[in-house]
Each structure stands twice: as C-alpha cells, then as structure tokens.
Tab-separated table of C-alpha atoms and ligand atoms in Angstrom:
chain	number	residue	atom	x	y	z
A	1	MET	CA	108.468	127.801	105.500
A	2	PRO	CA	105.618	128.419	108.407
A	3	ALA	CA	105.473	125.663	110.758
A	4	ALA	CA	101.810	125.117	110.044
A	5	VAL	CA	102.788	124.488	106.471
A	6	GLN	CA	105.419	122.118	107.416
A	7	LEU	CA	103.177	120.229	109.491
A	8	SER	CA	100.770	119.679	106.709
A	9	PHE	CA	103.492	117.977	104.714
A	10	ILE	CA	104.432	115.844	107.790
A	11	VAL	CA	100.821	114.681	108.199
A	12	GLY	CA	100.763	114.044	104.280
A	13	TRP	CA	103.895	111.666	104.292
A	14	ILE	CA	102.343	109.859	107.391
A	15	ALA	CA	99.057	109.564	105.731
A	16	MET	CA	100.481	108.379	102.472
A	17	LEU	CA	102.481	105.788	104.062
A	18	ALA	CA	99.655	104.543	106.283
A	19	GLY	CA	97.739	104.176	103.169
A	20	GLY	CA	100.370	102.219	101.396
A	21	VAL	CA	100.555	99.734	104.222
A	22	ALA	CA	96.757	99.461	104.278
A	23	PHE	CA	96.772	98.893	100.580
A	24	TRP	CA	99.390	96.245	100.744
A	25	ALA	CA	97.201	94.161	103.423
A	26	MET	CA	94.036	94.833	101.447
A	27	SER	CA	95.654	93.660	98.097
A	28	ARG	CA	96.636	90.153	99.676
A	29	SER	CA	93.052	89.111	99.422
A	30	LEU	CA	92.289	90.304	96.009
A	31	PRO	CA	91.627	87.898	93.192
A	32	LEU	CA	94.720	87.619	90.858
A	33	SER	CA	92.956	89.294	87.878
A	34	GLU	CA	92.295	92.324	90.181
A	35	LYS	CA	95.748	92.719	91.961
A	36	ARG	CA	96.406	95.534	89.498
A	37	HIS	CA	94.190	97.675	91.580
A	38	GLY	CA	96.459	97.189	94.616
A	39	VAL	CA	99.492	97.774	92.476
A	40	ALA	CA	97.875	101.203	91.297
A	41	ALA	CA	96.710	102.200	94.798
A	42	MET	CA	100.216	101.443	96.189
A	43	SER	CA	102.148	103.096	93.531
A	44	ILE	CA	100.059	106.285	93.951
A	45	VAL	CA	100.594	106.496	97.716
A	46	PHE	CA	104.187	105.671	97.776
A	47	VAL	CA	104.879	108.287	95.122
A	48	ALA	CA	103.038	110.725	97.214
A	49	PHE	CA	104.815	109.873	100.189
A	50	ALA	CA	108.111	110.623	98.661
A	51	ASN	CA	106.986	113.975	97.653
A	52	TYR	CA	105.506	115.168	100.742
A	53	PHE	CA	108.649	113.598	102.639
A	54	ALA	CA	110.623	115.950	100.392
A	55	MET	CA	108.415	118.957	101.256
A	56	ALA	CA	108.430	118.368	104.946
A	57	ILE	CA	112.428	118.355	104.978
A	58	GLY	CA	112.429	121.462	102.645
A	59	GLN	CA	113.633	119.682	99.358
A	60	GLY	CA	110.407	120.315	97.564
A	61	ASP	CA	110.314	124.177	96.939
A	62	ILE	CA	112.031	126.676	95.082
A	63	MET	CA	112.016	130.646	95.100
A	64	VAL	CA	110.918	131.879	91.936
A	65	HIS	CA	110.217	135.720	91.275
A	66	GLY	CA	110.034	136.098	95.016
A	67	LYS	CA	107.531	133.449	95.873
A	68	THR	CA	107.807	129.967	97.261
A	69	VAL	CA	106.906	127.495	94.380
A	70	PHE	CA	106.229	123.848	95.757
A	71	PHE	CA	107.308	122.060	92.602
A	72	ALA	CA	107.125	118.608	94.427
A	73	ARG	CA	103.259	118.873	94.263
A	74	TYR	CA	103.690	118.658	90.446
A	75	THR	CA	106.127	115.840	90.443
A	76	ASP	CA	103.650	113.826	92.623
A	77	TRP	CA	100.609	114.678	90.593
A	78	VAL	CA	102.420	114.192	87.168
A	79	ILE	CA	103.050	110.591	88.178
A	80	THR	CA	100.005	109.731	90.395
A	81	THR	CA	97.097	111.553	88.333
A	82	PRO	CA	97.817	109.159	85.280
A	83	ILE	CA	97.821	106.178	87.546
A	84	LEU	CA	94.537	107.347	89.151
A	85	LEU	CA	93.171	107.558	85.714
A	86	ALA	CA	94.530	104.077	84.723
A	87	SER	CA	92.815	102.897	87.953
A	88	LEU	CA	89.552	104.248	86.855
A	89	ALA	CA	89.821	102.895	83.482
A	90	MET	CA	90.778	99.308	84.995
A	91	MET	CA	87.251	99.559	86.759
A	92	ALA	CA	85.779	100.145	83.265
A	93	THR	CA	87.172	97.294	81.452
A	94	PRO	CA	89.045	94.001	82.322
A	95	ASP	CA	91.264	94.637	79.154
A	96	LEU	CA	92.903	97.968	79.209
A	97	GLY	CA	95.061	96.987	76.044
A	98	ARG	CA	91.524	97.083	74.014
A	99	ILE	CA	91.019	100.843	74.794
A	100	ARG	CA	94.717	101.852	74.786
A	101	THR	CA	94.015	104.727	72.477
A	102	LEU	CA	91.652	106.265	74.912
A	103	VAL	CA	93.858	105.659	77.931
A	104	GLY	CA	96.571	107.200	75.992
A	105	ALA	CA	94.723	110.222	75.150
A	106	LEU	CA	93.520	110.716	78.735
A	107	ILE	CA	97.024	110.268	80.152
A	108	VAL	CA	98.556	112.876	77.646
A	109	ALA	CA	95.773	115.325	78.471
A	110	ASP	CA	96.290	114.873	82.113
A	111	ILE	CA	99.982	115.303	81.848
A	112	TYR	CA	99.477	118.249	79.807
A	113	MET	CA	97.278	119.713	82.502
A	114	ILE	CA	99.789	119.117	85.340
A	115	VAL	CA	102.853	120.610	83.471
A	116	THR	CA	101.049	123.672	82.107
A	117	GLY	CA	99.748	124.272	85.804
A	118	LEU	CA	103.519	124.031	86.958
A	119	VAL	CA	104.513	126.451	84.057
A	120	GLY	CA	101.617	128.827	85.396
A	121	ASN	CA	103.001	128.412	89.031
A	122	LEU	CA	106.606	129.479	87.876
A	123	SER	CA	105.118	132.640	86.144
A	124	VAL	CA	104.222	136.057	87.194
A	125	ALA	CA	100.940	137.688	86.414
A	126	PRO	CA	99.190	137.681	83.982
A	127	ASN	CA	100.940	134.801	82.503
A	128	ASN	CA	100.093	132.451	85.254
A	129	TYR	CA	96.367	133.101	84.330
A	130	TYR	CA	96.962	132.352	80.753
A	131	TRP	CA	98.418	128.744	81.809
A	132	TRP	CA	95.654	128.164	84.256
A	133	VAL	CA	93.245	128.679	81.432
A	134	ILE	CA	95.375	126.411	78.999
A	135	SER	CA	95.646	123.758	81.871
A	136	MET	CA	91.780	124.013	82.422
A	137	VAL	CA	91.047	123.194	78.685
A	138	ALA	CA	93.119	119.850	79.252
A	139	PHE	CA	91.302	119.307	82.330
A	140	PHE	CA	87.869	119.501	80.595
A	141	ALA	CA	89.221	117.145	77.923
A	142	VAL	CA	90.161	114.616	80.735
A	143	LEU	CA	86.576	115.107	82.178
A	144	GLY	CA	84.964	114.735	78.718
A	145	MET	CA	86.812	111.279	78.269
A	146	ILE	CA	85.875	109.918	81.737
A	147	TRP	CA	82.205	110.932	81.132
A	148	GLY	CA	82.093	110.122	77.580
A	149	PRO	CA	83.912	107.131	75.901
A	150	LEU	CA	85.237	105.709	79.153
A	151	ARG	CA	81.662	105.798	80.690
A	152	ALA	CA	80.262	104.028	77.541
A	153	GLU	CA	83.064	101.312	77.971
A	154	ALA	CA	82.067	100.731	81.371
A	155	ASN	CA	78.370	100.490	80.630
A	156	LYS	CA	79.087	97.436	78.314
A	157	GLY	CA	80.378	95.475	81.305
A	158	HIS	CA	78.983	94.565	84.668
A	159	THR	CA	81.156	97.258	86.686
A	160	SER	CA	78.991	100.590	85.715
A	161	GLY	CA	77.997	101.051	89.327
A	162	GLU	CA	81.472	100.869	90.389
A	163	TYR	CA	82.614	103.041	87.622
A	164	SER	CA	80.359	105.779	88.289
A	165	LYS	CA	80.914	105.998	91.943
A	166	LEU	CA	84.586	106.507	91.226
A	167	ALA	CA	84.287	108.729	88.581
A	168	ILE	CA	81.952	110.923	90.590
A	169	MET	CA	84.477	110.899	93.548
A	170	LEU	CA	87.316	111.786	90.920
A	171	THR	CA	85.393	114.624	89.169
A	172	VAL	CA	84.185	116.183	92.429
A	173	LEU	CA	87.650	116.115	94.070
A	174	TRP	CA	89.788	117.097	91.228
A	175	ILE	CA	87.768	120.241	90.484
A	176	GLY	CA	89.019	121.509	93.909
A	177	TYR	CA	92.580	121.563	92.587
A	178	PRO	CA	92.224	124.379	90.037
A	179	ILE	CA	90.062	126.371	92.505
A	180	VAL	CA	92.748	126.143	95.304
A	181	TRP	CA	95.464	126.927	92.717
A	182	LEU	CA	93.505	130.070	91.628
A	183	ILE	CA	92.738	131.334	95.140
A	184	GLY	CA	96.180	130.354	96.414
A	185	SER	CA	99.719	131.620	95.965
A	186	SER	CA	99.843	130.527	92.361
A	187	GLY	CA	96.939	132.779	91.664
A	188	PHE	CA	95.153	135.674	93.257
A	189	GLY	CA	96.799	134.996	96.775
A	190	TRP	CA	93.386	135.148	98.687
A	191	ILE	CA	94.341	132.631	101.118
A	192	THR	CA	97.504	132.063	103.072
A	193	LEU	CA	100.194	129.527	102.422
A	194	THR	CA	99.191	127.647	105.380
A	195	VAL	CA	95.331	127.520	104.416
A	196	GLU	CA	96.375	126.432	100.834
A	197	SER	CA	98.601	123.495	101.910
A	198	TRP	CA	96.033	122.313	104.236
A	199	LEU	CA	93.438	122.340	101.520
A	200	TYR	CA	95.697	120.576	99.058
A	201	LEU	CA	96.328	118.081	101.776
A	202	VAL	CA	92.668	117.280	102.256
A	203	LEU	CA	92.352	116.997	98.557
A	204	ASP	CA	95.419	114.704	98.062
A	205	VAL	CA	94.565	112.434	101.085
A	206	THR	CA	90.757	112.048	99.785
A	207	ALA	CA	91.843	111.634	96.080
A	208	LYS	CA	94.592	109.051	96.784
A	209	VAL	CA	93.960	107.436	99.943
A	210	GLY	CA	90.127	107.534	99.927
A	211	PHE	CA	89.958	106.740	96.350
A	212	GLY	CA	92.302	103.771	96.809
A	213	PHE	CA	90.081	102.264	99.667
A	214	ILE	CA	86.953	102.564	97.389
A	215	ALA	CA	88.871	101.112	94.425
A	216	LEU	CA	90.189	98.286	96.309
A	217	GLY	CA	86.922	97.519	98.033
A	218	ALA	CA	85.202	97.397	94.868
A	219	ALA	CA	87.748	95.212	93.287
A	220	ARG	CA	87.199	92.433	95.544
A	221	HIS	CA	83.717	92.067	94.204
A	222	ILE	CA	84.481	92.317	90.440
A	223	ARG	CA	83.347	89.568	88.282
A	224	HIS	CA	84.131	90.796	84.811
B	301	RET	C1	96.367	122.757	88.189
B	301	RET	C2	96.624	123.806	87.628
B	301	RET	C3	95.575	124.834	87.459
B	301	RET	C4	94.643	124.247	86.397
B	301	RET	C5	94.463	122.961	86.749
B	301	RET	C6	95.042	122.040	87.682
B	301	RET	C7	94.474	120.786	87.939
B	301	RET	C8	95.098	119.846	88.837
B	301	RET	C9	94.542	118.607	89.283
B	301	RET	C10	95.047	118.008	89.971
B	301	RET	C11	94.846	116.703	90.472
B	301	RET	C12	95.668	116.101	91.634
B	301	RET	C13	95.332	114.782	92.082
B	301	RET	C14	96.274	114.406	92.929
B	301	RET	C15	96.393	113.448	93.783
B	301	RET	O1	95.738	112.377	93.875
B	301	RET	C16	97.643	121.726	87.950
B	301	RET	C17	96.292	122.841	89.678
B	301	RET	C18	93.109	122.241	85.997
B	301	RET	C19	93.184	118.084	88.555
B	301	RET	C20	94.168	114.199	92.143
C-alpha cells in the first residue's frame, strides 16, 4: 500500500477518535430526551475509527482480480450510514417508533446500496458498472424518502429548519461517494489510489464528524 494511502487511514482513525471524544463531551449537556443524538454520533465515529484503524494496519483490504479492494470501507458504511439516517430521522420526529415503516425502508434501501456497491468493487468490468447502476437506484430511493415523506414528517413539527440543514448536508456529501467510486479504482481508474483515499477521507470526516457536530449543536436547542 502506498505510504500516502496509509497516511490517509492514519489521519482517518485519529479524526474519528477525536470526534468520538468531542461528541462524548458534548453529549453530557444534552437534555435527556436528546441524548439519543449523542449515542448516534458516537456510534458512527467509533465504528469508523475501528475500520480506519484496520485499514491503517493493513487488515482492511484484499486483492481481488489483481486489484486492491478496501472492504473495510463497506463494513464501515454498512453500519454507519443506517445510523446517520436514523440520526436524520430523529431530527424529524421525537418519536421514531411512529415512523418505523419509513425508517425501516430507508435503512433497507441504504444497506442494499452499500452491499451492491461492495459487490461491484469485487467485480471486473463491465459487471462493476452494472452494480454501480443498481446501487445508484437504491441511492435515489434513499434520497426520495429523505426529501419526500421524511421531510413531510419534519414539517409537521418544530424542527424543520434543523432537518433541512442536515438533509442538505447529507445529500451533498453522499453524492460524492458514487462519483469517487466511479472515477476511482472501483470504476474507470481515472484517479490514483492516493487521490481516491484522500477524497474518501474528506467525505468520511465531513459526513460523520462534521454532521455529528451540527446534529449535536441542533439537538441542544430542540423543544419538540
Ligand atoms: C457506493 C457504490 C456506488 C454507488 C453508490 C454508492 C454510495 C455510497 C454512499 C456512501 C456513504 C457513506 C457515508 C459514510 C460515512 O459517513 C457504495 C459508493 C450510490 C452514499 C456517508
């Protein structure tokens, strides 16, 4: 593994760990009803920490068809993205149980997106592109639910402003992933593994640590 790639993983695990400590401190001042946002934010970064650490010490990749596949990215995303969506849903309503069918559908579509993305990364052309398209369909389903029924739910309460802020942030950042995937080693291979790993790092740190800061900041002021 090139040293610059490994460095991105080291920066990754340090950033996730630092985020976890910061979220723990921030969670202490949350009202009891909103501690759930702290639990979500900490869960996300500690899962990411473990996966970045695994990649940094060479336990997060395998060689398939002569290329390196960082499967630890997917074991990270398959756990953290459902929690991120749950976190967004918690911003929409005080009572997740009431919208459990919607949350369930969101999470199933999301897991489907990540798993088909992994299958694509393990495939050779042209199969990888078929899987990218299949994963994209699930991604659009996720976005459709976020901007359709979940937003409608948020609009019923007092948190529609916070919801919109997080939904916009999530949408913009998440769109980066299929792009990096497509131009990187899993797709066309237009960028080097080093550029790819730093791009994913920026996306991951912003989508997890940045998102967590905003969610916890908003959670402090929530009066459902
Ligand atoms: C893949 C495969 C190609 C198609 C699509 C993908 C989407 C990935 C996304 C990942 C988001 C990850 C986050 C991680 C950490 O917080 C799997 C790259 C659509 C949206 C937010």
